[in-house]
Amino acid sequence: MSLGSVPLKYRIQIDRQQCMQCMRCVDNCSYGVFREEDDGNILIDSRKCTACHRCISMCPRDAINLSERPVDYRSHPLWTPEAREDVINQSRSGRIVLAGMGNAKDYPIIYDRLVLDACQVTNPSIDPLREPMELRTYLGQKPSKLDIRKQENGEIELNTKLSPNLELQTPIMIGHMSYGAISLNAQLSLAKAAAKTDTYMGTGEGGLHKDIYPYQDNMIVQVASGRFGVDINYLERGAAIEIKIGQGAKPGIGGHLPGEKVCTDVSCTRMIPAGSDAISPAPHHDIYSIEDLAQLVRGLKEATEWKKPVFVKIAAVHNVAAVAAGIARSSADAVVIDGFRGGTGASPKVFRDNVGIPIEAAIASVDQKLNDQGIRNKVSVIASGGIRNSADVAKSIALGADAVYIGTAALISMGCRVCGNCYRGLCPWGIATQREDLVSRLDPEVESEHVANLINSWTLELSELMGAAGINSIESLRGNRSRLRGYMLDEGTLDVLQVKPVGA
Amino acid sequence: MEPVRIDARGLHYTPLNQQIRRAVSEGATEISVDNVLGQRFIADGLKGEVTIRINGVPGGDLGMFMNGPTCIVKGNCDHAPGNTMDNGKIVIHGSAGDAVAHSMRGGKVFVRDDIGYRGGIHMKEYGEEHKPILVVGDNACSFLGEYMAGGIIIVLSKSGNTFGGRGVGSGIHGGEIILRGKLKERQLGVGARITEFTEEDLEKINPYIEEFCEYFEIDPEKYLDTKYTKVVASSSRPFAGKYVWE
Ligand code: SF4
Ligand code: SF4
């Protein structure tokens, strides 16, 4: 017997009295939910809906209504509708379930159980309007001591050789999202925004398209296990190089861009054949140890004549602190930690929802380990994976991060509604698609403004939060866990975070 | 310009590479590096039309990210010569370690004798001009050509011992692995399959064999027949059947 169909995920309804039959929903929905009949009536196929909200945002009459899971199952706390549907899906297919966007399981969010501090009476808060707030951040190795001599003419001479650092005007960077996974217009918008806000963004493992060259000074070029798009020119163009070992949304496994997404332009940028899968193996096959990692770090530095900082990105996993300490000794300049809420176009659901640890705990334990070993100055710590607002940024820095990468938040600022269907290549917002008509919906001039606005507003809020806490430099917030308190966090977690409970 | 000679005795790889880069930027087309002993990353990221003769045993990642030069090694090589190389040539008068030509996207690597494990892993081609070639004179170890996405690996087994390893071409989704003699099905990795080696194939690899033989002064005649096994991908989408969407 057949398993039949599972209930609708979403139901779309049009308030026919409100509707003026402008047909914008028909034109805008790339999933084919709406169809115009000969008589001008609109037919709805709710089963195709992904809740991308494109129609809703375009409807001039607010006539469209969307409801999630309109059909009830018998309620059961363990056998959720999702659990049942996954079983049905796998019974039919016998395959691994892939899913989009970040971890969708209802784990507690540590950020939301941490509160920030403010000054009252005893030490005054600072008004960022009249006092300079120092948000400038340098990423890279710092010397453990400076050898400074005064010359006879009174000039100060620095005798310590400094490592190359990236200079950011805000501790917020845009994470790695590759051309191929997202459209060129989307990447261009992000790159322009990074340039406007004096920060950096990652290329992802998709090479560097020539249209992005004008923004190369704001790009961090990624070297992942597939080595896509990596050649000496690519390495030389980037402001910094990032070796990707792992990713929070799928720790321990490689990635693959399905062949249908590898069009000619994507193929040229990635330097792979068109139409074939772009497969990133799980490990780098020249890295089986920390010593091998050091070999690749040095290989990249040697290729670029030691002019560029090299970052190493890992997924936050159980022993992340020990791994980070190894990375700090590999001559890398920064370690990027991607928490288990990190977004992605596609990831096996079982990994996305079950492997890895929250970024908050990872930042704290890495910072602590590096401090304990006296090597915190050797690497900067960049945190990513589920950072939603300036408070998350402030808390990340107070836990010990130097800077953060944002991914999903930047996409939302360009229209993304976190529908999680990126893998289908039909993103109606022109982000996760290569279809020309959809890509052209995204105007890089306008969207770069939106992304820049987001970064600027978070930066403003960050300086307000710092001012309220009487801190005028990001350096004084970094790792300053005494300015955090845990609310309803268990003792074990508080211990890892090295944070006191509220009231203490 | 006069050939440039560099003495690498006791020299760290960075100053050594700086000397090579300087010579190339001054227009040298022939550079000899003597007394090489374990220096890694020689010619790393180097561009240009230059022939570098390396006398001694270089360390790992020789010619990494290299784009254009020719490196002729009079000695053995450590791991991964030609790692992510874009264009150029590496000729090794001896043997080399693991992961030879790792992720190589263009150019050629010729190894007179043996190579270690995972040779030619993730080699890939694109466009007309990027087709990496790895020719091994004698033998290779297991896991040859894993994840390969293009280019050609040729193993000539010149001493007569045919390839005895396993896991050939796991996850291969492009390119060809050509081995002298017969290969058993059980030596294949997942996603790889054996096809017939034809006269056309011979025609295709002929120039690479001749080039190889010329470098090492071997008579090519013995290798110009169809006694090879060709391993290719069962699909250019090896993982297409593994997943289902949520
Ligand atoms: S966009 Fe709104 S008003 Fe226009 S046809 Fe669709 S439902 Fe009606
Ligand atoms: S980017 Fe992905 S999650 Fe966002 S709207 Fe597009 S398809 Fe949906």
Tab-separated table of N, CA, C and O and ligand atoms in Angstrom, chain A residues 13-15 18-26 34 42 55 58-64, ligand 1:
chain	number	residue	atom	x	y	z
A	13	GLN	N	-3.783	31.351	1.583
A	13	GLN	CA	-5.152	31.734	1.258
A	13	GLN	C	-5.171	33.181	0.793
A	13	GLN	O	-4.401	34.004	1.308
A	14	ILE	N	-6.020	33.464	-0.179
A	14	ILE	CA	-6.165	34.842	-0.627
A	14	ILE	C	-7.536	35.349	-0.184
A	14	ILE	O	-8.550	34.673	-0.384
A	15	ASP	N	-7.519	36.493	0.420
A	15	ASP	CA	-8.775	37.142	0.771
A	15	ASP	C	-9.319	37.763	-0.518
A	15	ASP	O	-8.864	38.807	-0.972
A	18	GLN	N	-10.324	41.381	-0.733
A	18	GLN	CA	-9.234	42.359	-0.734
A	18	GLN	C	-8.493	42.377	-2.074
A	18	GLN	O	-8.027	43.407	-2.536
A	19	CYS	N	-8.353	41.215	-2.670
A	19	CYS	CA	-7.513	41.050	-3.861
A	19	CYS	C	-7.966	41.942	-5.015
A	19	CYS	O	-9.148	42.058	-5.301
A	20	MET	N	-6.996	42.607	-5.665
A	20	MET	CA	-7.331	43.443	-6.817
A	20	MET	C	-6.852	42.800	-8.120
A	20	MET	O	-6.824	43.423	-9.164
A	21	GLN	N	-6.473	41.544	-8.027
A	21	GLN	CA	-6.048	40.758	-9.188
A	21	GLN	C	-4.931	41.418	-9.995
A	21	GLN	O	-4.950	41.459	-11.214
A	22	CYS	N	-3.971	41.939	-9.269
A	22	CYS	CA	-2.834	42.568	-9.948
A	22	CYS	C	-1.842	41.533	-10.456
A	22	CYS	O	-0.977	41.824	-11.254
A	23	MET	N	-1.937	40.318	-9.952
A	23	MET	CA	-1.122	39.176	-10.382
A	23	MET	C	0.343	39.258	-9.951
A	23	MET	O	1.178	38.554	-10.466
A	24	ARG	N	0.627	40.129	-9.021
A	24	ARG	CA	2.021	40.187	-8.563
A	24	ARG	C	2.451	38.887	-7.900
A	24	ARG	O	3.580	38.461	-8.041
A	25	CYS	N	1.524	38.279	-7.172
A	25	CYS	CA	1.890	37.014	-6.520
A	25	CYS	C	2.215	35.963	-7.568
A	25	CYS	O	3.164	35.195	-7.410
A	26	VAL	N	1.441	35.954	-8.656
A	26	VAL	CA	1.680	34.981	-9.721
A	26	VAL	C	3.087	35.183	-10.291
A	26	VAL	O	3.843	34.233	-10.471
A	34	PHE	N	1.005	30.035	-7.322
A	34	PHE	CA	-0.157	30.749	-7.891
A	34	PHE	C	-0.237	30.523	-9.399
A	34	PHE	O	0.781	30.500	-10.086
A	42	ILE	N	-7.365	33.300	-9.553
A	42	ILE	CA	-6.052	32.782	-9.170
A	42	ILE	C	-6.207	31.443	-8.464
A	42	ILE	O	-6.921	31.342	-7.466
A	55	CYS	N	5.458	36.591	-1.965
A	55	CYS	CA	4.147	37.080	-2.400
A	55	CYS	C	3.567	38.041	-1.359
A	55	CYS	O	3.037	39.101	-1.697
A	58	MET	N	4.994	41.384	-1.500
A	58	MET	CA	4.736	42.131	-2.732
A	58	MET	C	3.252	42.479	-2.910
A	58	MET	O	2.901	43.294	-3.745
A	59	CYS	N	2.384	41.834	-2.177
A	59	CYS	CA	0.946	42.048	-2.366
A	59	CYS	C	0.553	43.452	-1.892
A	59	CYS	O	0.766	43.799	-0.735
A	60	PRO	N	-0.010	44.269	-2.771
A	60	PRO	CA	-0.337	45.645	-2.382
A	60	PRO	C	-1.545	45.717	-1.456
A	60	PRO	O	-1.824	46.762	-0.870
A	61	ARG	N	-2.273	44.618	-1.312
A	61	ARG	CA	-3.522	44.655	-0.544
A	61	ARG	C	-3.474	43.854	0.754
A	61	ARG	O	-4.499	43.675	1.390
A	62	ASP	N	-2.314	43.342	1.084
A	62	ASP	CA	-2.215	42.449	2.252
A	62	ASP	C	-3.305	41.383	2.219
A	62	ASP	O	-3.941	41.082	3.229
A	63	ALA	N	-3.497	40.847	1.022
A	63	ALA	CA	-4.615	39.912	0.847
A	63	ALA	C	-4.210	38.461	1.071
A	63	ALA	O	-5.067	37.579	1.081
A	64	ILE	N	-2.899	38.217	1.232
A	64	ILE	CA	-2.453	36.820	1.294
A	64	ILE	C	-2.218	36.409	2.740
A	64	ILE	O	-1.599	37.133	3.513
C	1	SF4	S1	-0.503	40.084	-5.082
C	1	SF4	FE1	-2.214	40.305	-3.646
C	1	SF4	S2	-3.606	41.689	-4.698
C	1	SF4	FE2	-2.174	41.011	-6.253
C	1	SF4	S3	-3.189	39.224	-7.160
C	1	SF4	FE3	-1.882	38.405	-5.543
C	1	SF4	S4	-3.221	38.298	-3.746
C	1	SF4	FE4	-4.250	39.647	-5.230
